[in-house]
Tab-separated table of N, CA and C and ligand atoms in Angstrom:
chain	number	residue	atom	x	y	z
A	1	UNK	N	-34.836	-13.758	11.573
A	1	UNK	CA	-33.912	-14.567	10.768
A	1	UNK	C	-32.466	-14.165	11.029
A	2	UNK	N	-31.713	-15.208	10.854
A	2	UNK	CA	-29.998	-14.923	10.436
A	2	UNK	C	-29.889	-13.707	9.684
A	3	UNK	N	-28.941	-13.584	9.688
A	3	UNK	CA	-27.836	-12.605	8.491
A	3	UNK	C	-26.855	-13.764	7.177
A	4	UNK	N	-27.890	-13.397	6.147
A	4	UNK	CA	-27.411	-14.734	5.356
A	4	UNK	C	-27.121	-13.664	3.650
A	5	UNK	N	-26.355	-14.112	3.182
A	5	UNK	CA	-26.577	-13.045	1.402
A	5	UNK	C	-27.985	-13.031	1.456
A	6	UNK	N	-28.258	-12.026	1.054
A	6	UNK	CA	-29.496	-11.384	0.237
A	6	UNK	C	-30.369	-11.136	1.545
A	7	UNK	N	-30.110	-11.067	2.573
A	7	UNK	CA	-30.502	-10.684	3.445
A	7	UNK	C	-30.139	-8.835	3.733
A	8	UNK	N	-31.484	-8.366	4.235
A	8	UNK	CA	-31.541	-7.264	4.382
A	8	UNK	C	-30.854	-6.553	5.949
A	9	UNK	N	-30.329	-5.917	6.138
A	9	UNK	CA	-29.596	-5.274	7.764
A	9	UNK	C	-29.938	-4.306	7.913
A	10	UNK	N	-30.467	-3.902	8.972
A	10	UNK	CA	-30.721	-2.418	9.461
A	10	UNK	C	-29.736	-2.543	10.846
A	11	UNK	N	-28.513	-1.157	11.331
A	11	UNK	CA	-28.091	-1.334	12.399
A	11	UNK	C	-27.162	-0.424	12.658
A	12	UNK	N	-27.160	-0.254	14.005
A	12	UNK	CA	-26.265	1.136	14.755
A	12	UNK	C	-25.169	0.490	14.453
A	13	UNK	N	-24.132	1.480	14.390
A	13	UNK	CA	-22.945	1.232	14.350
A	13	UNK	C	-22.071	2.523	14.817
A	14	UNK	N	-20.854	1.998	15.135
A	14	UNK	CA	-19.908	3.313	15.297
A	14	UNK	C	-18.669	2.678	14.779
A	15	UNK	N	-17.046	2.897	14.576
A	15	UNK	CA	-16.135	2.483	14.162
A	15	UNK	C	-14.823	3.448	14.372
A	16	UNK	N	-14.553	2.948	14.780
A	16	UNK	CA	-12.865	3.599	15.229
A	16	UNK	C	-11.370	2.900	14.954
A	17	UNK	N	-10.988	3.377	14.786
A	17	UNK	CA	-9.094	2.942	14.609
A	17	UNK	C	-8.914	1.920	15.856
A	18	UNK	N	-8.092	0.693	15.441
A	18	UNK	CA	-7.548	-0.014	17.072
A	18	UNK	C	-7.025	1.015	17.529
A	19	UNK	N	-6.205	1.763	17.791
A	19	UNK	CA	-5.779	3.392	18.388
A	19	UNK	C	-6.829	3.917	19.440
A	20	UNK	N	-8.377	4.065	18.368
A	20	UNK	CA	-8.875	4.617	19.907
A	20	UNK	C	-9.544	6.228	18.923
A	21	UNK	N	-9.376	6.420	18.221
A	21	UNK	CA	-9.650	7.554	17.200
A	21	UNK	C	-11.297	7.333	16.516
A	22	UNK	N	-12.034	8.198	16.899
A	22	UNK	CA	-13.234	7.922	16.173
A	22	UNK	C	-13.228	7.984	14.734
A	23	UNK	N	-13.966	7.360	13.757
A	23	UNK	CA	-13.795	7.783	12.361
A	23	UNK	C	-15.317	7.698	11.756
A	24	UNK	N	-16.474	7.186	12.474
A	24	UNK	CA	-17.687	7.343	11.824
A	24	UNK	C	-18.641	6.421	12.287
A	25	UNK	N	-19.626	6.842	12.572
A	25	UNK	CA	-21.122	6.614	13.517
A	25	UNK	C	-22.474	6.374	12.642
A	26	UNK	N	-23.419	5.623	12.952
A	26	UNK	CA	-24.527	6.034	12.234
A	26	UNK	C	-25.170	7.108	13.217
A	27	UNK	N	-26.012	7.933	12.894
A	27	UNK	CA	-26.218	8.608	13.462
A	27	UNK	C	-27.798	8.443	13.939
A	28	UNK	N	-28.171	8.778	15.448
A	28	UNK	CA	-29.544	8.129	16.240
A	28	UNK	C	-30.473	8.496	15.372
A	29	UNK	N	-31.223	6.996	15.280
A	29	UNK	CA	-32.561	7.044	14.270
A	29	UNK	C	-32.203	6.497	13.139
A	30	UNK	N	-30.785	7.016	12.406
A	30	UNK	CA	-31.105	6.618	11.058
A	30	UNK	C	-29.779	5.562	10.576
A	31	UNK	N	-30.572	3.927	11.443
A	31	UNK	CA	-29.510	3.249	11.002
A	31	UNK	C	-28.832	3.080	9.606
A	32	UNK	N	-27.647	2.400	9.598
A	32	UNK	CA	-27.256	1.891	7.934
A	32	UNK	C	-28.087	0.699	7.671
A	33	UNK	N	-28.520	0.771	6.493
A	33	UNK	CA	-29.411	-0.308	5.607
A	33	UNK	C	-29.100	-0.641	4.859
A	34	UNK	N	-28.374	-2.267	4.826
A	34	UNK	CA	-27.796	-2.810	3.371
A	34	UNK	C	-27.920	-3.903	3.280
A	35	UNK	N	-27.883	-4.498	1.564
A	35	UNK	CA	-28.151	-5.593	1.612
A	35	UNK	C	-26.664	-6.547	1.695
A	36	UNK	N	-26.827	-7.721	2.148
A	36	UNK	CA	-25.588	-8.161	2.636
A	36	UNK	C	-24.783	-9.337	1.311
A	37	UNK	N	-23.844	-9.463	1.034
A	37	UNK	CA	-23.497	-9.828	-0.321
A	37	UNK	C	-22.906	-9.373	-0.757
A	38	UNK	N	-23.371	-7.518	-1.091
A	38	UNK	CA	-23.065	-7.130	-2.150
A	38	UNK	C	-22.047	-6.190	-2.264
A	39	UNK	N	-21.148	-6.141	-1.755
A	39	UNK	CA	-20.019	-5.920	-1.379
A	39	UNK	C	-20.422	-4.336	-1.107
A	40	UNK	N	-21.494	-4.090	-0.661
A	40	UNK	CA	-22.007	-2.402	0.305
A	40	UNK	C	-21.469	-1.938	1.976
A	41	UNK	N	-21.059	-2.940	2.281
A	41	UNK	CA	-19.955	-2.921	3.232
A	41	UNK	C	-18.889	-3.586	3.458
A	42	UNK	N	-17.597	-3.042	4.092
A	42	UNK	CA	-16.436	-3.909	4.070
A	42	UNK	C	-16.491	-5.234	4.622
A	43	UNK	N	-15.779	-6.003	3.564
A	43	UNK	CA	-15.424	-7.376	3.865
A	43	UNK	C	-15.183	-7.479	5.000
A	44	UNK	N	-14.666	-7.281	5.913
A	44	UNK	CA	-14.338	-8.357	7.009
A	44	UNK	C	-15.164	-7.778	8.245
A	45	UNK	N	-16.008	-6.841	7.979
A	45	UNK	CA	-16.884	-6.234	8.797
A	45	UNK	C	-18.101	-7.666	8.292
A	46	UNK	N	-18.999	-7.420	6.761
A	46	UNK	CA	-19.791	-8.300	6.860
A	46	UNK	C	-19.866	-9.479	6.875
A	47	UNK	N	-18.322	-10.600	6.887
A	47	UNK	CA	-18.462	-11.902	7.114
A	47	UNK	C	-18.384	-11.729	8.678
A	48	UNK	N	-18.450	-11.035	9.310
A	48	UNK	CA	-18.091	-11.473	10.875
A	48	UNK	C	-19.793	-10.718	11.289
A	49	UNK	N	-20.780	-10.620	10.574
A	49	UNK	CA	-21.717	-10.749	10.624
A	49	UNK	C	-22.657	-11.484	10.381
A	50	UNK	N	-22.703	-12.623	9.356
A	50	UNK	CA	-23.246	-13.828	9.052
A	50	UNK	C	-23.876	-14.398	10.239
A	51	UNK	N	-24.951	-15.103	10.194
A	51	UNK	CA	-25.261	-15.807	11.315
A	51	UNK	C	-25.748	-14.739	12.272
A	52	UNK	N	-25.268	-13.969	12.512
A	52	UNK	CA	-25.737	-13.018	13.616
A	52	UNK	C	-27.348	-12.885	13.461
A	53	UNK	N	-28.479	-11.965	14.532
A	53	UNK	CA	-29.599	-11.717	14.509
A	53	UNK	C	-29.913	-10.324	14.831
A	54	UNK	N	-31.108	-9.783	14.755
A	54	UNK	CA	-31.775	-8.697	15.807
A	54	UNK	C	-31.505	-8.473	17.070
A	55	UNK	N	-31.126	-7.838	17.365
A	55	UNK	CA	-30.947	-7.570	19.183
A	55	UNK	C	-29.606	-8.169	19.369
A	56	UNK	N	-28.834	-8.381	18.478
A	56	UNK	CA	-27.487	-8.536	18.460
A	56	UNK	C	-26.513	-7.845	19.293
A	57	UNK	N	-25.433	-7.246	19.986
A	57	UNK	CA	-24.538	-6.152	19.974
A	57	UNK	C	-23.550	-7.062	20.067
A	58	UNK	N	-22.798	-6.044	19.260
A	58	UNK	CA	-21.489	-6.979	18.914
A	58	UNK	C	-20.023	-6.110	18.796
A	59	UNK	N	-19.051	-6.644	19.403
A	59	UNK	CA	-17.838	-5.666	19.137
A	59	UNK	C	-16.781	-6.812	18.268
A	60	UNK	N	-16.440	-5.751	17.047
A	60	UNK	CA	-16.147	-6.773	16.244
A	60	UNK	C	-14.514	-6.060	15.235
A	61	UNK	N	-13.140	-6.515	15.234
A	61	UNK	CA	-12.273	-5.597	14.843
A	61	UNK	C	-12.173	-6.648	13.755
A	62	UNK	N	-11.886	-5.603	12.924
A	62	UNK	CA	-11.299	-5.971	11.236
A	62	UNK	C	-10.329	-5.821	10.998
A	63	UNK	N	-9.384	-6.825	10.758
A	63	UNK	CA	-7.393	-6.038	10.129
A	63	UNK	C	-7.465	-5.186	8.537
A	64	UNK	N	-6.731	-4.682	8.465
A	64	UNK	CA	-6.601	-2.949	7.711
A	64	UNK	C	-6.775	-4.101	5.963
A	65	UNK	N	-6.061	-5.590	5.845
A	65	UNK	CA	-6.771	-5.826	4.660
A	65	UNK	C	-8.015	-6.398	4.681
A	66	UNK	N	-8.763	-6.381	5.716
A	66	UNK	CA	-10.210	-6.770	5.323
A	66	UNK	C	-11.085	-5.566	5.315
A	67	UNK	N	-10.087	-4.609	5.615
A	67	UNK	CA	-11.247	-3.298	5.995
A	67	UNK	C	-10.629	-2.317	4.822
A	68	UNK	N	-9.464	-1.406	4.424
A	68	UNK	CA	-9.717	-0.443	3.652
A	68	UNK	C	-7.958	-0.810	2.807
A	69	UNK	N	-7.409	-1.927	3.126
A	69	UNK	CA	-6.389	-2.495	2.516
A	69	UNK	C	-4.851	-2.316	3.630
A	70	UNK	N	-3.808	-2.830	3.282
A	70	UNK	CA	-2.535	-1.961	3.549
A	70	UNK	C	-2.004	-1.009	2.596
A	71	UNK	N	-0.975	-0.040	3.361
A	71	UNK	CA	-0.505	0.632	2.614
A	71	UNK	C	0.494	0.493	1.631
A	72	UNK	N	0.161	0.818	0.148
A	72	UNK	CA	0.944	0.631	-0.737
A	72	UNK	C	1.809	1.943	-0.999
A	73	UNK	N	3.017	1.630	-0.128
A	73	UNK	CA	4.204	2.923	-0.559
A	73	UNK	C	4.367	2.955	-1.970
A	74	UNK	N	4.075	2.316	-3.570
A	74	UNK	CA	3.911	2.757	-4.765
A	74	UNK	C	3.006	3.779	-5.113
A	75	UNK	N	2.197	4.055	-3.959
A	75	UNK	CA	0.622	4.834	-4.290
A	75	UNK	C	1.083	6.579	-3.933
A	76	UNK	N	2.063	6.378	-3.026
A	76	UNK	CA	2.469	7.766	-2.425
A	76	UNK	C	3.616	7.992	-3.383
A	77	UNK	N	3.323	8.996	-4.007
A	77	UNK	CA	3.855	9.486	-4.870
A	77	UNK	C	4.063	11.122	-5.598
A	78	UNK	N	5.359	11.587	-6.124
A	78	UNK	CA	5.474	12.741	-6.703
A	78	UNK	C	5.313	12.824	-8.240
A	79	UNK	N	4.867	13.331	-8.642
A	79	UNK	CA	4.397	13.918	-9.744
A	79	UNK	C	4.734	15.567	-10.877
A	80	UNK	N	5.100	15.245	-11.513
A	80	UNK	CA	5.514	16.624	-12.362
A	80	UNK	C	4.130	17.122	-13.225
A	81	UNK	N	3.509	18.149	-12.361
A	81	UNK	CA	2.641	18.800	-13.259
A	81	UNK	C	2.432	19.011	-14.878
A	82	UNK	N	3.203	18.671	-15.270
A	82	UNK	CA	3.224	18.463	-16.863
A	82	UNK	C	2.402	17.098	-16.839
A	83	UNK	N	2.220	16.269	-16.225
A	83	UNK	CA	1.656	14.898	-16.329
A	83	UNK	C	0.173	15.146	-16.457
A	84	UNK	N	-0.366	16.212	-15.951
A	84	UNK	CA	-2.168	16.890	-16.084
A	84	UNK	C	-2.040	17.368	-17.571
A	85	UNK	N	-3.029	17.343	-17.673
A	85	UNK	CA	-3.666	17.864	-18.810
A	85	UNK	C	-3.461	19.098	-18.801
A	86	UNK	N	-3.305	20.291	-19.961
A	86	UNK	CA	-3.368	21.513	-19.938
A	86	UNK	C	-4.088	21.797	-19.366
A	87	UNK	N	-5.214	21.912	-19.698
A	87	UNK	CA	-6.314	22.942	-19.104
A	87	UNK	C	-6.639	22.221	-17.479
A	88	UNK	N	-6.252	21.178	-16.973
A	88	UNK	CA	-6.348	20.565	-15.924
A	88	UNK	C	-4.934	21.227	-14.811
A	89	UNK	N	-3.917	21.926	-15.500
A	89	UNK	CA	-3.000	21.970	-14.665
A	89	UNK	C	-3.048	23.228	-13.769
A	90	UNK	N	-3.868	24.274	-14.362
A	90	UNK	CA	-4.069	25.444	-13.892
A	90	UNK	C	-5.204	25.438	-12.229
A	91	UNK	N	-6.063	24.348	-12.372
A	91	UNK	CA	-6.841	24.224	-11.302
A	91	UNK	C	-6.754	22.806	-10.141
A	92	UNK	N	-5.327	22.346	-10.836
A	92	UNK	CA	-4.728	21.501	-9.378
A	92	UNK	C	-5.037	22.419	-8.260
A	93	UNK	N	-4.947	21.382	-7.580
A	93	UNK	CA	-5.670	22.022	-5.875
A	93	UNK	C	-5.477	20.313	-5.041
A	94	UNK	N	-5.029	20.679	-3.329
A	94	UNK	CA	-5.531	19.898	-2.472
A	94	UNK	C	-6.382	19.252	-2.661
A	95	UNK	N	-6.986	18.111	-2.652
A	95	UNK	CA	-8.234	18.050	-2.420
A	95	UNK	C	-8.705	17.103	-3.580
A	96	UNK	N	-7.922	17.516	-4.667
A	96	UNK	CA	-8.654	17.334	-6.443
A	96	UNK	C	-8.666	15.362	-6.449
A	97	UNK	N	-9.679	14.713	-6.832
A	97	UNK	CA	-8.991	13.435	-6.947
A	97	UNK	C	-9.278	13.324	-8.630
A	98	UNK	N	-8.251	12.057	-8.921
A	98	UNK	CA	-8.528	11.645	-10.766
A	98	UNK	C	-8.336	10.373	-10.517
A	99	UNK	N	-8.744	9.986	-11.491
A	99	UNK	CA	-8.426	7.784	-11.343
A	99	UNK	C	-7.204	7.861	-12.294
A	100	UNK	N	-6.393	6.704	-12.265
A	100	UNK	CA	-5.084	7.024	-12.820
A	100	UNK	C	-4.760	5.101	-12.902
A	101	UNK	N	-4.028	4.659	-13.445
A	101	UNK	CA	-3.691	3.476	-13.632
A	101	UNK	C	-2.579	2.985	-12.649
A	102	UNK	N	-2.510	2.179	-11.792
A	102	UNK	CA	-1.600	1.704	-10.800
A	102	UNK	C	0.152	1.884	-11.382
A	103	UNK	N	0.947	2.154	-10.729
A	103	UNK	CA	2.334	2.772	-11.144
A	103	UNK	C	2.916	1.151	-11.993
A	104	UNK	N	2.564	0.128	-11.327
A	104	UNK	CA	3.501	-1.315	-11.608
A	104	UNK	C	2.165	-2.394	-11.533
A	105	UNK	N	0.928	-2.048	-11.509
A	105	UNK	CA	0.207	-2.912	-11.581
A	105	UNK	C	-0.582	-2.749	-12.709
A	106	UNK	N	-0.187	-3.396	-13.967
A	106	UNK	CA	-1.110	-3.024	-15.291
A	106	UNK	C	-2.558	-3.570	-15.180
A	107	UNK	N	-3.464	-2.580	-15.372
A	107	UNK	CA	-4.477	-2.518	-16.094
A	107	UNK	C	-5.540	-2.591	-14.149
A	108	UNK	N	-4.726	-1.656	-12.803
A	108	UNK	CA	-5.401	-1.607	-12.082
A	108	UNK	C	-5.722	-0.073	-11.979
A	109	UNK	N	-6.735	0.349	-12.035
A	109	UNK	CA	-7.461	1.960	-11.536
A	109	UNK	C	-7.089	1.821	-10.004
A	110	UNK	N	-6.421	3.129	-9.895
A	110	UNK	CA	-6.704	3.728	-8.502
A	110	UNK	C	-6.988	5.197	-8.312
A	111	UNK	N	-7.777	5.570	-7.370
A	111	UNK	CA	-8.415	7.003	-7.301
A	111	UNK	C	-7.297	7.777	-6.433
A	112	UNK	N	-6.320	8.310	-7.576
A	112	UNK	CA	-5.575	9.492	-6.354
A	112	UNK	C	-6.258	10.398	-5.857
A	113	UNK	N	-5.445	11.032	-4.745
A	113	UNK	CA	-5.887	12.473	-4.168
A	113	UNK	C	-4.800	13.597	-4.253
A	114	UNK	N	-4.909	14.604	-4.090
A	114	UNK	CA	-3.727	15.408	-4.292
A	114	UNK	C	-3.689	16.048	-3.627
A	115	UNK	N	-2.149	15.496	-2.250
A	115	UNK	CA	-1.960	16.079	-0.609
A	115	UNK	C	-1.391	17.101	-0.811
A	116	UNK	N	-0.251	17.703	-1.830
A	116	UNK	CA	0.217	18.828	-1.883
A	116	UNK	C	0.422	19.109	-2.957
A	117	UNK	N	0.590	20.708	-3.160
A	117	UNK	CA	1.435	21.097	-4.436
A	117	UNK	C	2.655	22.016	-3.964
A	118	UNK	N	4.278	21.352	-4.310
A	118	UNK	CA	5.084	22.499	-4.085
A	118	UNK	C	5.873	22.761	-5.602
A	119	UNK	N	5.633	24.250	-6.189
A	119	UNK	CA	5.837	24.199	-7.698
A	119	UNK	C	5.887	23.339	-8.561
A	120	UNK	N	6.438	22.872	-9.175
A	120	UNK	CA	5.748	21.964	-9.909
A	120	UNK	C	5.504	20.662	-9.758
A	121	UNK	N	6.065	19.868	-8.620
A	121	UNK	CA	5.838	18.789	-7.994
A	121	UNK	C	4.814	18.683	-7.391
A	122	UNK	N	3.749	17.635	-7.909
A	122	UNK	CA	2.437	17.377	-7.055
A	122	UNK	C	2.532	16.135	-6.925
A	123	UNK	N	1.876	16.107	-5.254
A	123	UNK	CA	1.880	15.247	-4.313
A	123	UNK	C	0.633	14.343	-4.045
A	124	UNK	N	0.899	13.210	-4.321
A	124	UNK	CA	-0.549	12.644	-4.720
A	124	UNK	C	-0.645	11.189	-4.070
A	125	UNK	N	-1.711	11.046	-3.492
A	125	UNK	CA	-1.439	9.372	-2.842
A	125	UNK	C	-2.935	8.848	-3.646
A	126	UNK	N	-2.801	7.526	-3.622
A	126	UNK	CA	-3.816	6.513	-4.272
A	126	UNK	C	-4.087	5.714	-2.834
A	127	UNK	N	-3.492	5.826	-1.914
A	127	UNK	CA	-4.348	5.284	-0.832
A	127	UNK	C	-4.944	5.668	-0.003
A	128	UNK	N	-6.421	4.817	0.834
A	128	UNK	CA	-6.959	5.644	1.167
A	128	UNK	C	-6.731	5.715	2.689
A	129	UNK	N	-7.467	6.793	2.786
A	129	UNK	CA	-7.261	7.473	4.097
A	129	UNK	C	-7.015	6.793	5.544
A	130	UNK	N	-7.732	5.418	5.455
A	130	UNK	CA	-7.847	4.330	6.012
A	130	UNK	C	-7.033	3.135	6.192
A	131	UNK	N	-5.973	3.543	5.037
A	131	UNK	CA	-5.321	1.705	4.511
A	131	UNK	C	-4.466	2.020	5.816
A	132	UNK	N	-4.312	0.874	5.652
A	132	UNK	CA	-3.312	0.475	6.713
A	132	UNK	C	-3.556	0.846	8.179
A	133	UNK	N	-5.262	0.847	8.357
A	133	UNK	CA	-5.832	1.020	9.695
A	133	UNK	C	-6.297	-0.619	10.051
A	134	UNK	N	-6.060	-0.987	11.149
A	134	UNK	CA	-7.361	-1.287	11.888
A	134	UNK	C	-8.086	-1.182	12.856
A	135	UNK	N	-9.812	-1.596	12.238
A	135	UNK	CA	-10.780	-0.777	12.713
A	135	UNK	C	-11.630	-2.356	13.850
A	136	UNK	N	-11.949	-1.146	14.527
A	136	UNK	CA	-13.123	-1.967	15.449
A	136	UNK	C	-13.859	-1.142	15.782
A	137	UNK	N	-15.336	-1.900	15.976
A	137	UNK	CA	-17.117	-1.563	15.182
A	137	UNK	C	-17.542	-2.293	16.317
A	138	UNK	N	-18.757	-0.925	16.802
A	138	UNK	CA	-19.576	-1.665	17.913
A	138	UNK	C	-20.927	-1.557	17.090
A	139	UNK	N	-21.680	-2.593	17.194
A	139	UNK	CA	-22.936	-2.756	16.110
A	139	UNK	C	-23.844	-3.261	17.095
A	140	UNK	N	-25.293	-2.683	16.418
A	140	UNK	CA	-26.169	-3.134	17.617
A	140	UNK	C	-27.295	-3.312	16.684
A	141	UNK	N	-27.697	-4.199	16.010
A	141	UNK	CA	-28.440	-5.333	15.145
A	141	UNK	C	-29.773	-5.135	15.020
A	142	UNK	N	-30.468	-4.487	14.795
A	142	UNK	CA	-31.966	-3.985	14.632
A	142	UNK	C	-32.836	-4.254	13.987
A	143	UNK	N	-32.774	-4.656	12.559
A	143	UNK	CA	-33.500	-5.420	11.807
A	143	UNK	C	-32.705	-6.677	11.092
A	144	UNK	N	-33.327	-7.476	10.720
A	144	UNK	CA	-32.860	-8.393	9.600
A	144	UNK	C	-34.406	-9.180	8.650
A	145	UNK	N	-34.223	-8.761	7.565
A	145	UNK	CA	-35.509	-9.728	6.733
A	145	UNK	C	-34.759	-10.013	5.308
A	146	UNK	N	-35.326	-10.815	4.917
A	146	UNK	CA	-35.273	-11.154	3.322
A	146	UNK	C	-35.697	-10.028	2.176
A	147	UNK	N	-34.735	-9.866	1.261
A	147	UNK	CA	-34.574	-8.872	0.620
A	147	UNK	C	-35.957	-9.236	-0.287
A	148	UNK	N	-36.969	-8.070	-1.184
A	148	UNK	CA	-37.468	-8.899	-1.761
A	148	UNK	C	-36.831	-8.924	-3.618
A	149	UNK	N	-37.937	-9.697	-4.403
A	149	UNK	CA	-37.172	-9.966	-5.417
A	149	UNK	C	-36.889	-8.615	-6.019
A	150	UNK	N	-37.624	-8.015	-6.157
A	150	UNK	CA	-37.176	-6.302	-6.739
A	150	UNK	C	-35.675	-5.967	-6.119
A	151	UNK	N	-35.871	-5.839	-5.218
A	151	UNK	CA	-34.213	-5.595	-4.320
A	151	UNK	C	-33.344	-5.953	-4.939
A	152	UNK	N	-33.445	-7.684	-5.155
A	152	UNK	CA	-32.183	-8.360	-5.521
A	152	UNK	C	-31.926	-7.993	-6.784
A	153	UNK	N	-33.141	-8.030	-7.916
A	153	UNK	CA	-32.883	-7.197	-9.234
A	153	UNK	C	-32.205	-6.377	-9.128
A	154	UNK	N	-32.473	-4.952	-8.546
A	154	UNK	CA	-31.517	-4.008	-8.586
A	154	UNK	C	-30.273	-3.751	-7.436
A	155	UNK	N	-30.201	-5.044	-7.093
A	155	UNK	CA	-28.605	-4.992	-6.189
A	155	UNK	C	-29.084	-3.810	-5.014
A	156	UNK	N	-29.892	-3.307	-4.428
A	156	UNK	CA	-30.068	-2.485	-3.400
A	156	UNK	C	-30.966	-2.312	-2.584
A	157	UNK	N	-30.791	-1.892	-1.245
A	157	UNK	CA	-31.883	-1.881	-0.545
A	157	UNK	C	-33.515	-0.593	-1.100
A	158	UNK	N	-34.731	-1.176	-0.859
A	158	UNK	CA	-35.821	0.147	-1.110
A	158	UNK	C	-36.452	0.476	0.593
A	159	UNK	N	-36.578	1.904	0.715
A	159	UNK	CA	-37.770	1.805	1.640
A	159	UNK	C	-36.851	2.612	2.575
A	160	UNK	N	-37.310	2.916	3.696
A	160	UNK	CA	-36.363	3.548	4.661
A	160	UNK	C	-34.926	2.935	4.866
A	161	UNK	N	-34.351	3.947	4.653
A	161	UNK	CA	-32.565	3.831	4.628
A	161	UNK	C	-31.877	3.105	3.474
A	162	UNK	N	-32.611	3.128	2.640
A	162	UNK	CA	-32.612	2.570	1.012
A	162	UNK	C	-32.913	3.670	-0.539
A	163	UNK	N	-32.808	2.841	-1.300
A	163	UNK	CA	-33.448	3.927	-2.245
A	163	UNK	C	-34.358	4.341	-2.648
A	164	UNK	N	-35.047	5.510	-3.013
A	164	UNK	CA	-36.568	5.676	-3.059
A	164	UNK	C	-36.809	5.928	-4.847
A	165	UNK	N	-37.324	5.091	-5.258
A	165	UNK	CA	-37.838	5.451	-6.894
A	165	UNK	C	-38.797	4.294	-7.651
B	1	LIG	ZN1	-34.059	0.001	-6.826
């Protein structure tokens, strides 16, 4: 069969920056398995899969807003450690992320990260690592079947490369 919503995908993949920079592979044997719809992979990766089949290979580039957004210079941002919580300010660290409300966009969550700390100024971006990339994906199409109705109940794939319960 096609690649249609509620259709099931099993398939190699790799993905890199237009640049030329690797950023992530499935790894041999254990393709990605998802159901298609449900927003389990990026937009402009799975409409440029539709229609496609089994035994597919396909090289396929996504621009940075169909794949992980552009960059929003509001997101990169400094911060005065007084803005954490007490007991939260003592174990800032690299690394730490918190969800936080968009600087000028009311009532949007975004997941900062926190790139630096220099005394009391912390350095924190809400975008991700990705925005303002684009990516191109070599995919090589291995399964496709109809999800069954259990699946679609719980929005996910079961069974190898799915969930087990
Ligand atoms: Zn389930």
């Amino acid at each position: 069969m096609n690649i249609v919503k509620n259709a099931v995908v099993s398939m190699n993949y790799k993905v890199g920056t237009a640049a030329g920079e690797h950023v992530d592979a499935s790894q041999p044997g254990e393709p990605l398995v998802f159901l298609c719809g449900h927003s389990q992979i990026i937009n402009g990766l799975e409409s440029a899969l539709l229609g496609k089949k089994a035994g597919d290979k396909l090289a396929i580039d996504v621009a940075a807003k169909d794949a992980y957004g552009e960059v929003d210079d509001e997101l990169d941002i400094k911060v005065n450690k007084s803005m954490f919580p007490k007991d939260a300010q003592k174990n800032l660290q690299e690394g730490f992320q918190f969800r936080a409300e968009h600087p000028t966009k009311e009532k949007t969550e975004v997941t900062f990260t926190i790139h630096g700390i220099e005394g009391d100024d912390v350095l924190v971006s809400g975008n991700h690592p990705l925005a303002g990339e684009n990516l191109h994906f070599e995919v090589e199409i291995l399964e496709v079947r109809a999800a069954s109705s259990e699946e679609l109940d719980h929005g996910h794939v079961h069974g190898a490369g799915g969930h087990h319960h």
